[in-house]
Amino acid sequence: MTNHYMITESKDYDTRMAIEESSRCLLCMDAPCSTACPAETDPAKFIRSIRFRNFSGAAETIRESNVFGGVCAQVCPAGKLCEGACIRAEIDRPIEIRKLQKFAVEYERLSNMQILTAPNEKKLQKIACVGAGPASLACAAKLAQNGYQVDVYEAQAKAGGMLSYGIPPFRLTQELIDFDVQTVTNLGVKILYNTKVGKDISFDTLQQQYDAVFVGAGLWSGLGLTATGAQLKGVINAIEYLATARGSDGKQAIIANNVIIIGAGDTAMDCAATAKKLGAENVSILYRSRIEKAPAYHEELEAVQKSGVAIFPQFQISQIKGDSKVEMIIAKHQDGVSELTLKADLIITAIGQKLDPELQLNINPSSEKSLKTDEKFATNLPGVYAAGDITNGGKTVVQAVQDGKLAANAIIEFLGKGA
């Protein structure tokens, strides 16, 4: 039995601080914080466990519901979800649920806990998962816990999807991602790296070799600009920029002095923060709407503003100038009169992602940004399911985890009917 009184340290809370913060919880009967969590991580339950020094119980509650419990404690928009629903905010301030979750996950790691288990006797049916992001690995974990053999096909050299290639390391360390991924591979899930479906192995082959296929490959192609000059060198998409900056410990990062970012979502904020950390002298964000409508998480928006990033709301690029490489941009204001000219060495488009055409899935798309599924995440192809960003157009990690779990339940039901 794990010692509930073992002292553990977190970057945010030590044991005393965690107990004090959890003791502020009002122990609501209806627990709105738990209702607000898409992955059903049940903050009310793990907060109560921490309050009474049952740290292993808190870790179990988190991990059993969310295989990416560590990652979500770092990047989940808690202010819009669990902390935003906390009743304690009506008295003073909400419980810092995300920090308490970090504390519990750190306790799990330091205690070498292995919470999730898979049966020794495996079922004969095999499932393939396309992509090793949150949705796929959540699906794979659920299937493995139910005795199924699962192979995950990952195009990149590391698992985690956009977590490993699209979020700056100062926001999310690879060590934490790897820890969450290991909780899945410990269940017997096999990840085949550097194997891109549609290139290294066909989707038709997966359908032939497996009893069911899950697609959680994410959205790896960025939407481009239509402005004049968008083809010039120095115009890149956010996915390429962040992946290059994160790869090889930043040794392949794209360095520029005058960086302009198009868009005002969380990805745009990550690009802005990364550019500043890489030494850019001038970083500007252009957003076509009013700043209060920016989709970025408020904390991220405030952080980049404090770092010196200029934000120009209600401006849209009309022209990019340069001989062969970007030199400046001209943007028009929504008032139809105001005009903005900025020097530019690098333009990063963070206006959304779309389906990777190389996948060649033969699945009916809803649009260029998502695949079409029914309420049980089933596609138009028998035995083929999909969830995560590739079906919802790009939402949160915690939503991808929940969708992956629900898709796994649907796959289990499907395989049960054919048994």
Short mmCIF file of C-alpha atoms in Angstrom, two decimals:
data_model
loop_
_atom_site.label_atom_id
_atom_site.label_comp_id
_atom_site.label_asym_id
_atom_site.label_seq_id
_atom_site.Cartn_x
_atom_site.Cartn_y
_atom_site.Cartn_z
CA MET A 1 0.00 0.00 0.00
CA THR A 2 1.28 3.45 -0.91
CA ASN A 3 2.03 5.68 2.05
CA HIS A 4 -0.59 8.47 2.00
CA TYR A 5 1.65 10.70 4.12
CA MET A 6 4.71 10.57 1.90
CA ILE A 7 6.10 14.08 1.34
CA THR A 8 6.09 15.09 -2.31
CA GLU A 9 7.09 18.33 -3.95
CA SER A 10 5.48 20.06 -6.94
CA LYS A 11 6.63 23.11 -8.88
CA ASP A 12 3.43 24.77 -7.75
CA TYR A 13 2.47 23.20 -4.42
CA ASP A 14 4.28 21.35 -1.70
CA THR A 15 2.31 19.04 0.59
CA ARG A 16 1.32 21.72 3.08
CA MET A 17 0.16 24.12 0.39
CA ALA A 18 -1.85 21.42 -1.39
CA ILE A 19 -3.67 20.45 1.80
CA GLU A 20 -4.37 24.08 2.64
CA GLU A 21 -5.74 24.81 -0.84
CA SER A 22 -7.88 21.67 -0.93
CA SER A 23 -9.25 22.60 2.51
CA ARG A 24 -10.78 25.70 0.96
CA CYS A 25 -13.13 23.44 -1.04
CA LEU A 26 -16.79 23.81 0.01
CA LEU A 27 -17.45 20.09 -0.65
CA CYS A 28 -20.44 20.92 -2.86
CA MET A 29 -22.97 18.11 -3.13
CA ASP A 30 -23.59 18.77 -6.84
CA ALA A 31 -19.85 19.39 -7.53
CA PRO A 32 -20.11 21.79 -10.49
CA CYS A 33 -16.34 21.51 -11.02
CA SER A 34 -16.70 17.80 -11.80
CA THR A 35 -19.68 18.40 -14.07
CA ALA A 36 -17.64 20.96 -16.02
CA CYS A 37 -14.78 18.54 -16.82
CA PRO A 38 -15.23 17.04 -20.32
CA ALA A 39 -13.09 14.00 -19.43
CA GLU A 40 -14.98 13.32 -16.18
CA THR A 41 -11.75 13.62 -14.17
CA ASP A 42 -13.89 14.37 -11.09
CA PRO A 43 -12.01 17.25 -9.40
CA ALA A 44 -14.39 17.17 -6.42
CA LYS A 45 -13.26 13.63 -5.60
CA PHE A 46 -9.51 14.14 -5.96
CA ILE A 47 -9.62 17.47 -4.10
CA ARG A 48 -11.36 15.71 -1.21
CA SER A 49 -8.68 12.99 -1.25
CA ILE A 50 -5.88 15.56 -1.06
CA ARG A 51 -7.69 17.36 1.75
CA PHE A 52 -7.59 14.20 3.84
CA ARG A 53 -4.00 13.36 2.80
CA ASN A 54 -4.99 10.45 0.56
CA PHE A 55 -2.63 11.47 -2.22
CA SER A 56 -2.56 8.06 -3.89
CA GLY A 57 -6.36 8.09 -4.00
CA ALA A 58 -6.27 11.48 -5.70
CA ALA A 59 -3.79 10.20 -8.29
CA GLU A 60 -5.96 7.14 -8.93
CA THR A 61 -9.07 9.27 -9.50
CA ILE A 62 -7.26 11.40 -12.07
CA ARG A 63 -5.46 8.62 -13.94
CA GLU A 64 -8.43 6.26 -14.12
CA SER A 65 -10.45 8.95 -15.88
CA ASN A 66 -7.76 10.65 -17.91
CA VAL A 67 -4.62 8.97 -19.28
CA PHE A 68 -3.31 12.46 -20.02
CA GLY A 69 -3.95 13.69 -16.49
CA GLY A 70 -0.45 15.16 -16.22
CA VAL A 71 -0.65 17.04 -19.51
CA CYS A 72 -4.15 18.36 -18.82
CA ALA A 73 -3.00 19.69 -15.45
CA GLN A 74 -0.52 21.80 -17.41
CA VAL A 75 -2.46 22.98 -20.48
CA CYS A 76 -6.17 22.51 -19.76
CA PRO A 77 -8.19 25.79 -19.88
CA ALA A 78 -9.34 25.33 -16.29
CA GLY A 79 -10.63 28.89 -16.08
CA LYS A 80 -13.23 28.02 -18.71
CA LEU A 81 -14.00 24.59 -17.26
CA CYS A 82 -13.61 23.27 -13.70
CA GLU A 83 -12.23 26.42 -12.05
CA GLY A 84 -14.71 28.53 -13.96
CA ALA A 85 -17.54 26.51 -12.42
CA CYS A 86 -16.14 26.57 -8.86
CA ILE A 87 -18.68 27.97 -6.37
CA ARG A 88 -15.85 29.15 -4.10
CA ALA A 89 -15.32 32.01 -6.58
CA GLU A 90 -18.51 33.62 -5.26
CA ILE A 91 -16.77 34.02 -1.87
CA ASP A 92 -13.22 34.94 -2.87
CA ARG A 93 -11.49 32.95 -5.63
CA PRO A 94 -11.88 29.50 -7.19
CA ILE A 95 -9.96 26.49 -5.92
CA GLU A 96 -6.74 26.15 -7.92
CA ILE A 97 -7.79 22.80 -9.30
CA ARG A 98 -5.14 22.60 -11.99
CA LYS A 99 -2.33 23.04 -9.46
CA LEU A 100 -3.86 20.38 -7.21
CA GLN A 101 -4.02 18.02 -10.18
CA LYS A 102 -0.34 18.72 -10.92
CA PHE A 103 0.46 17.92 -7.30
CA ALA A 104 -1.38 14.57 -7.43
CA VAL A 105 0.23 13.55 -10.73
CA GLU A 106 3.66 14.44 -9.40
CA TYR A 107 2.95 12.28 -6.36
CA GLU A 108 2.03 9.44 -8.73
CA ARG A 109 5.29 9.85 -10.62
CA LEU A 110 7.55 10.08 -7.55
CA SER A 111 5.79 7.10 -5.96
CA ASN A 112 6.19 4.96 -9.10
CA MET A 113 2.51 4.14 -9.01
CA GLN A 114 1.07 1.96 -11.76
CA ILE A 115 -2.61 2.69 -11.56
CA LEU A 116 -3.96 1.34 -14.85
CA THR A 117 -3.88 -2.40 -15.49
CA ALA A 118 -4.72 -4.74 -18.36
CA PRO A 119 -5.86 -8.37 -18.09
CA ASN A 120 -3.21 -11.04 -18.70
CA GLU A 121 -5.52 -12.94 -21.03
CA LYS A 122 -5.86 -11.04 -24.31
CA LYS A 123 -8.76 -11.15 -26.72
CA LEU A 124 -8.01 -12.33 -30.23
CA GLN A 125 -9.37 -9.19 -31.86
CA LYS A 126 -6.86 -6.50 -32.79
CA ILE A 127 -7.41 -2.78 -33.24
CA ALA A 128 -5.26 -0.23 -35.07
CA CYS A 129 -5.13 3.39 -33.97
CA VAL A 130 -3.94 6.02 -36.43
CA GLY A 131 -1.91 8.70 -34.64
CA ALA A 132 -0.48 8.76 -31.12
CA GLY A 133 -2.16 11.91 -29.87
CA PRO A 134 -4.55 12.25 -26.90
CA ALA A 135 -7.66 10.86 -28.62
CA SER A 136 -5.87 7.80 -30.04
CA LEU A 137 -3.99 6.95 -26.86
CA ALA A 138 -7.08 7.45 -24.69
CA CYS A 139 -8.92 5.07 -27.02
CA ALA A 140 -6.01 2.61 -27.02
CA ALA A 141 -5.78 2.63 -23.21
CA LYS A 142 -9.48 1.91 -22.81
CA LEU A 143 -9.31 -0.95 -25.31
CA ALA A 144 -6.18 -2.43 -23.69
CA GLN A 145 -7.82 -2.30 -20.26
CA ASN A 146 -10.59 -4.41 -21.75
CA GLY A 147 -8.16 -7.02 -23.04
CA TYR A 148 -7.82 -5.99 -26.67
CA GLN A 149 -4.54 -5.94 -28.60
CA VAL A 150 -3.83 -2.44 -29.88
CA ASP A 151 -1.23 -1.16 -32.35
CA VAL A 152 -0.78 2.60 -32.74
CA TYR A 153 0.66 3.96 -35.98
CA GLU A 154 2.50 7.24 -35.46
CA ALA A 155 4.02 9.26 -38.32
CA GLN A 156 6.45 11.11 -36.05
CA ALA A 157 9.40 9.93 -33.95
CA LYS A 158 7.61 10.72 -30.69
CA ALA A 159 4.13 10.11 -29.33
CA GLY A 160 1.84 12.86 -28.11
CA GLY A 161 0.73 14.41 -31.38
CA MET A 162 0.46 18.19 -31.15
CA LEU A 163 1.48 17.98 -27.50
CA SER A 164 4.98 16.99 -28.58
CA TYR A 165 5.17 19.08 -31.73
CA GLY A 166 2.77 22.00 -31.34
CA ILE A 167 3.10 23.27 -27.77
CA PRO A 168 6.26 25.11 -26.66
CA PRO A 169 8.41 23.25 -24.10
CA PHE A 170 8.22 26.17 -21.67
CA ARG A 171 4.48 25.43 -21.42
CA LEU A 172 4.68 21.64 -21.55
CA THR A 173 7.79 19.53 -21.05
CA GLN A 174 8.48 16.39 -23.07
CA GLU A 175 9.18 14.59 -19.79
CA LEU A 176 5.58 15.09 -18.68
CA ILE A 177 4.20 14.02 -22.06
CA ASP A 178 6.36 10.89 -22.00
CA PHE A 179 5.17 10.07 -18.49
CA ASP A 180 1.53 10.14 -19.58
CA VAL A 181 2.31 8.15 -22.74
CA GLN A 182 4.07 5.50 -20.66
CA THR A 183 0.91 4.89 -18.65
CA VAL A 184 -0.62 3.75 -21.95
CA THR A 185 2.29 1.65 -23.23
CA ASN A 186 2.51 -0.03 -19.80
CA LEU A 187 -0.86 -1.57 -20.68
CA GLY A 188 0.73 -3.43 -23.59
CA VAL A 189 -0.19 -0.91 -26.29
CA LYS A 190 2.41 -0.99 -29.06
CA ILE A 191 3.37 2.26 -30.82
CA LEU A 192 4.92 1.96 -34.28
CA TYR A 193 6.87 5.20 -34.77
CA ASN A 194 7.86 6.83 -38.08
CA THR A 195 5.06 4.98 -39.81
CA LYS A 196 2.70 7.29 -41.65
CA VAL A 197 -0.63 5.88 -42.75
CA GLY A 198 -1.19 6.72 -46.39
CA LYS A 199 2.55 6.70 -47.10
CA ASP A 200 4.33 3.89 -45.24
CA ILE A 201 1.23 1.73 -44.92
CA SER A 202 -2.10 2.12 -46.69
CA PHE A 203 -5.36 2.62 -44.87
CA ASP A 204 -6.81 -0.30 -46.85
CA THR A 205 -4.11 -2.56 -45.40
CA LEU A 206 -5.10 -1.55 -41.85
CA GLN A 207 -8.72 -2.40 -42.59
CA GLN A 208 -7.67 -5.81 -43.87
CA GLN A 209 -5.30 -6.66 -41.01
CA TYR A 210 -7.35 -5.39 -38.04
CA ASP A 211 -10.82 -6.05 -36.67
CA ALA A 212 -11.42 -2.32 -36.16
CA VAL A 213 -9.58 0.92 -36.87
CA PHE A 214 -9.61 4.16 -34.91
CA VAL A 215 -8.47 7.42 -36.53
CA GLY A 216 -7.19 10.15 -34.23
CA ALA A 217 -4.51 11.61 -36.47
CA GLY A 218 -5.28 15.23 -35.71
CA LEU A 219 -5.06 18.14 -38.15
CA TRP A 220 -1.51 18.60 -39.40
CA SER A 221 -2.00 20.91 -42.37
CA GLY A 222 -2.32 24.63 -41.69
CA LEU A 223 -4.80 26.91 -43.44
CA GLY A 224 -3.03 29.45 -45.63
CA LEU A 225 -3.47 33.13 -46.46
CA THR A 226 -5.15 34.40 -49.62
CA ALA A 227 -3.53 37.84 -49.55
CA THR A 228 -1.29 39.01 -52.39
CA GLY A 229 2.28 37.86 -51.74
CA ALA A 230 1.31 34.90 -49.54
CA GLN A 231 3.59 32.69 -51.66
CA LEU A 232 6.74 34.61 -50.69
CA LYS A 233 9.50 32.97 -48.68
CA GLY A 234 9.03 33.69 -44.99
CA VAL A 235 5.30 32.91 -44.86
CA ILE A 236 4.80 29.69 -42.89
CA ASN A 237 2.04 28.06 -40.86
CA ALA A 238 2.02 27.79 -37.09
CA ILE A 239 2.35 24.00 -37.05
CA GLU A 240 5.59 24.12 -39.03
CA TYR A 241 6.96 26.96 -36.91
CA LEU A 242 6.24 25.39 -33.53
CA ALA A 243 7.36 21.90 -34.59
CA THR A 244 10.66 23.28 -35.89
CA ALA A 245 11.20 25.36 -32.76
CA ARG A 246 10.51 22.40 -30.47
CA GLY A 247 12.46 19.82 -32.47
CA SER A 248 16.10 19.12 -31.63
CA ASP A 249 15.85 21.27 -28.50
CA GLY A 250 15.32 24.39 -30.58
CA LYS A 251 18.47 23.91 -32.69
CA GLN A 252 16.41 24.01 -35.90
CA ALA A 253 14.32 26.99 -34.81
CA ILE A 254 13.47 29.70 -37.33
CA ILE A 255 15.03 32.94 -36.09
CA ALA A 256 13.69 36.33 -37.19
CA ASN A 257 13.73 39.87 -35.78
CA ASN A 258 10.35 41.08 -37.05
CA VAL A 259 7.65 38.45 -36.63
CA ILE A 260 3.99 38.88 -37.48
CA ILE A 261 1.41 36.31 -36.42
CA ILE A 262 -2.02 36.08 -38.01
CA GLY A 263 -4.73 34.87 -35.61
CA ALA A 264 -5.53 35.16 -31.91
CA GLY A 265 -6.10 31.63 -30.68
CA ASP A 266 -3.95 29.67 -28.22
CA THR A 267 -1.70 28.52 -31.07
CA ALA A 268 -1.08 32.13 -32.07
CA MET A 269 -0.13 32.95 -28.47
CA ASP A 270 2.28 29.99 -28.42
CA CYS A 271 3.89 31.29 -31.61
CA ALA A 272 4.23 34.78 -30.16
CA ALA A 273 5.74 33.56 -26.90
CA THR A 274 8.13 31.28 -28.79
CA ALA A 275 9.26 34.08 -31.10
CA LYS A 276 10.02 36.30 -28.10
CA LYS A 277 11.98 33.55 -26.39
CA LEU A 278 13.96 32.99 -29.59
CA GLY A 279 15.03 36.64 -29.49
CA ALA A 280 12.71 38.40 -31.93
CA GLU A 281 12.90 42.18 -31.42
CA ASN A 282 9.38 42.92 -32.68
CA VAL A 283 6.48 40.48 -32.46
CA SER A 284 3.02 41.53 -33.56
CA ILE A 285 -0.34 39.76 -33.69
CA LEU A 286 -2.99 40.69 -36.23
CA TYR A 287 -6.55 39.63 -35.50
CA ARG A 288 -9.49 40.33 -37.77
CA SER A 289 -12.05 40.79 -35.00
CA ARG A 290 -12.33 42.65 -31.68
CA ILE A 291 -9.85 41.59 -28.99
CA GLU A 292 -12.59 40.49 -26.59
CA LYS A 293 -13.62 37.90 -29.18
CA ALA A 294 -10.14 36.39 -29.37
CA PRO A 295 -10.42 32.60 -28.82
CA ALA A 296 -7.13 32.42 -26.87
CA TYR A 297 -7.21 31.52 -23.22
CA HIS A 298 -7.14 34.80 -21.26
CA GLU A 299 -4.00 33.88 -19.28
CA GLU A 300 -2.05 33.25 -22.49
CA LEU A 301 -3.25 36.48 -24.09
CA GLU A 302 -2.27 38.49 -21.02
CA ALA A 303 1.13 36.77 -20.81
CA VAL A 304 2.16 37.65 -24.38
CA GLN A 305 1.00 41.23 -23.95
CA LYS A 306 3.16 41.57 -20.83
CA SER A 307 6.13 40.17 -22.77
CA GLY A 308 5.92 43.08 -25.20
CA VAL A 309 3.94 41.55 -28.05
CA ALA A 310 1.84 44.14 -29.90
CA ILE A 311 -1.73 43.12 -30.73
CA PHE A 312 -3.64 44.82 -33.53
CA PRO A 313 -7.33 43.83 -33.44
CA GLN A 314 -9.72 44.35 -36.35
CA PHE A 315 -6.86 44.34 -38.86
CA GLN A 316 -6.55 41.92 -41.76
CA ILE A 317 -3.59 41.52 -44.13
CA SER A 318 -4.34 42.85 -47.60
CA GLN A 319 -0.86 42.61 -49.10
CA ILE A 320 2.54 41.06 -48.38
CA LYS A 321 5.47 42.81 -50.03
CA GLY A 322 8.97 41.64 -50.89
CA ASP A 323 11.13 40.61 -53.86
CA SER A 324 11.57 36.93 -53.15
CA LYS A 325 11.27 37.06 -49.36
CA VAL A 326 8.86 38.81 -47.03
CA GLU A 327 9.83 42.42 -46.26
CA MET A 328 6.64 44.10 -45.04
CA ILE A 329 2.88 43.75 -44.79
CA ILE A 330 -0.02 46.09 -45.36
CA ALA A 331 -3.16 45.50 -43.31
CA LYS A 332 -6.57 47.13 -43.50
CA HIS A 333 -8.82 47.96 -40.54
CA GLN A 334 -12.45 46.95 -40.47
CA ASP A 335 -13.42 50.63 -40.54
CA GLY A 336 -12.36 50.66 -44.19
CA VAL A 337 -10.14 53.70 -43.68
CA SER A 338 -7.25 52.88 -41.31
CA GLU A 339 -4.19 51.16 -42.74
CA LEU A 340 -1.22 49.52 -41.02
CA THR A 341 2.24 48.94 -42.50
CA LEU A 342 4.69 46.74 -40.61
CA LYS A 343 8.19 45.51 -41.35
CA ALA A 344 8.29 41.72 -41.47
CA ASP A 345 10.94 39.01 -41.75
CA LEU A 346 8.58 36.17 -40.88
CA ILE A 347 4.79 35.77 -41.10
CA ILE A 348 3.19 32.92 -39.19
CA THR A 349 -0.37 31.91 -40.03
CA ALA A 350 -2.29 30.59 -37.03
CA ILE A 351 -5.78 30.68 -38.51
CA GLY A 352 -6.68 27.02 -38.19
CA GLN A 353 -5.76 23.55 -39.41
CA LYS A 354 -7.19 21.11 -41.91
CA LEU A 355 -7.04 17.42 -42.81
CA ASP A 356 -3.75 16.00 -44.04
CA PRO A 357 -4.42 14.96 -47.67
CA GLU A 358 -1.70 12.28 -47.52
CA LEU A 359 -3.80 10.15 -45.15
CA GLN A 360 -6.10 9.00 -47.98
CA LEU A 361 -8.66 7.58 -45.57
CA ASN A 362 -11.67 7.26 -47.89
CA ILE A 363 -13.81 8.53 -45.01
CA ASN A 364 -16.58 11.04 -45.71
CA PRO A 365 -15.39 14.52 -44.64
CA SER A 366 -17.67 17.10 -43.08
CA SER A 367 -15.35 19.78 -44.44
CA GLU A 368 -11.64 20.28 -45.10
CA LYS A 369 -11.27 20.64 -41.31
CA SER A 370 -12.96 17.45 -40.08
CA LEU A 371 -14.17 13.93 -40.76
CA LYS A 372 -17.83 13.02 -40.55
CA THR A 373 -18.94 10.58 -37.83
CA ASP A 374 -22.18 9.67 -36.10
CA GLU A 375 -22.95 10.15 -32.40
CA LYS A 376 -20.87 7.05 -31.58
CA PHE A 377 -17.86 8.26 -33.57
CA ALA A 378 -18.47 5.70 -36.34
CA THR A 379 -17.51 6.74 -39.88
CA ASN A 380 -19.13 5.67 -43.14
CA LEU A 381 -16.72 2.70 -43.25
CA PRO A 382 -17.73 -0.40 -41.21
CA GLY A 383 -15.51 -0.90 -38.17
CA VAL A 384 -13.76 2.46 -38.63
CA TYR A 385 -14.12 5.12 -35.93
CA ALA A 386 -12.63 8.57 -35.50
CA ALA A 387 -12.43 11.22 -32.76
CA GLY A 388 -10.44 14.18 -31.50
CA ASP A 389 -9.35 17.19 -33.54
CA ILE A 390 -9.85 15.31 -36.78
CA THR A 391 -13.61 15.21 -36.11
CA ASN A 392 -14.27 18.37 -34.11
CA GLY A 393 -11.98 20.76 -36.02
CA GLY A 394 -9.65 21.28 -33.06
CA LYS A 395 -10.72 21.63 -29.46
CA THR A 396 -9.05 20.90 -26.12
CA VAL A 397 -6.84 18.00 -25.04
CA VAL A 398 -9.34 17.06 -22.35
CA GLN A 399 -12.15 16.87 -24.94
CA ALA A 400 -9.98 14.68 -27.19
CA VAL A 401 -9.38 12.31 -24.25
CA GLN A 402 -13.09 12.00 -23.56
CA ASP A 403 -13.95 11.46 -27.22
CA GLY A 404 -11.27 8.77 -27.45
CA LYS A 405 -12.75 6.95 -24.46
CA LEU A 406 -16.27 7.12 -25.86
CA ALA A 407 -15.06 5.88 -29.25
CA ALA A 408 -13.37 2.94 -27.50
CA ASN A 409 -16.69 2.04 -25.88
CA ALA A 410 -18.33 2.10 -29.31
CA ILE A 411 -15.58 -0.12 -30.74
CA ILE A 412 -16.01 -2.60 -27.89
CA GLU A 413 -19.74 -2.69 -28.60
CA PHE A 414 -19.07 -3.21 -32.31
CA LEU A 415 -16.58 -6.03 -31.71
CA GLY A 416 -18.92 -7.64 -29.21
CA LYS A 417 -21.63 -7.92 -31.83
CA GLY A 418 -19.25 -9.65 -34.19
CA ALA A 419 -17.89 -12.07 -31.58
#
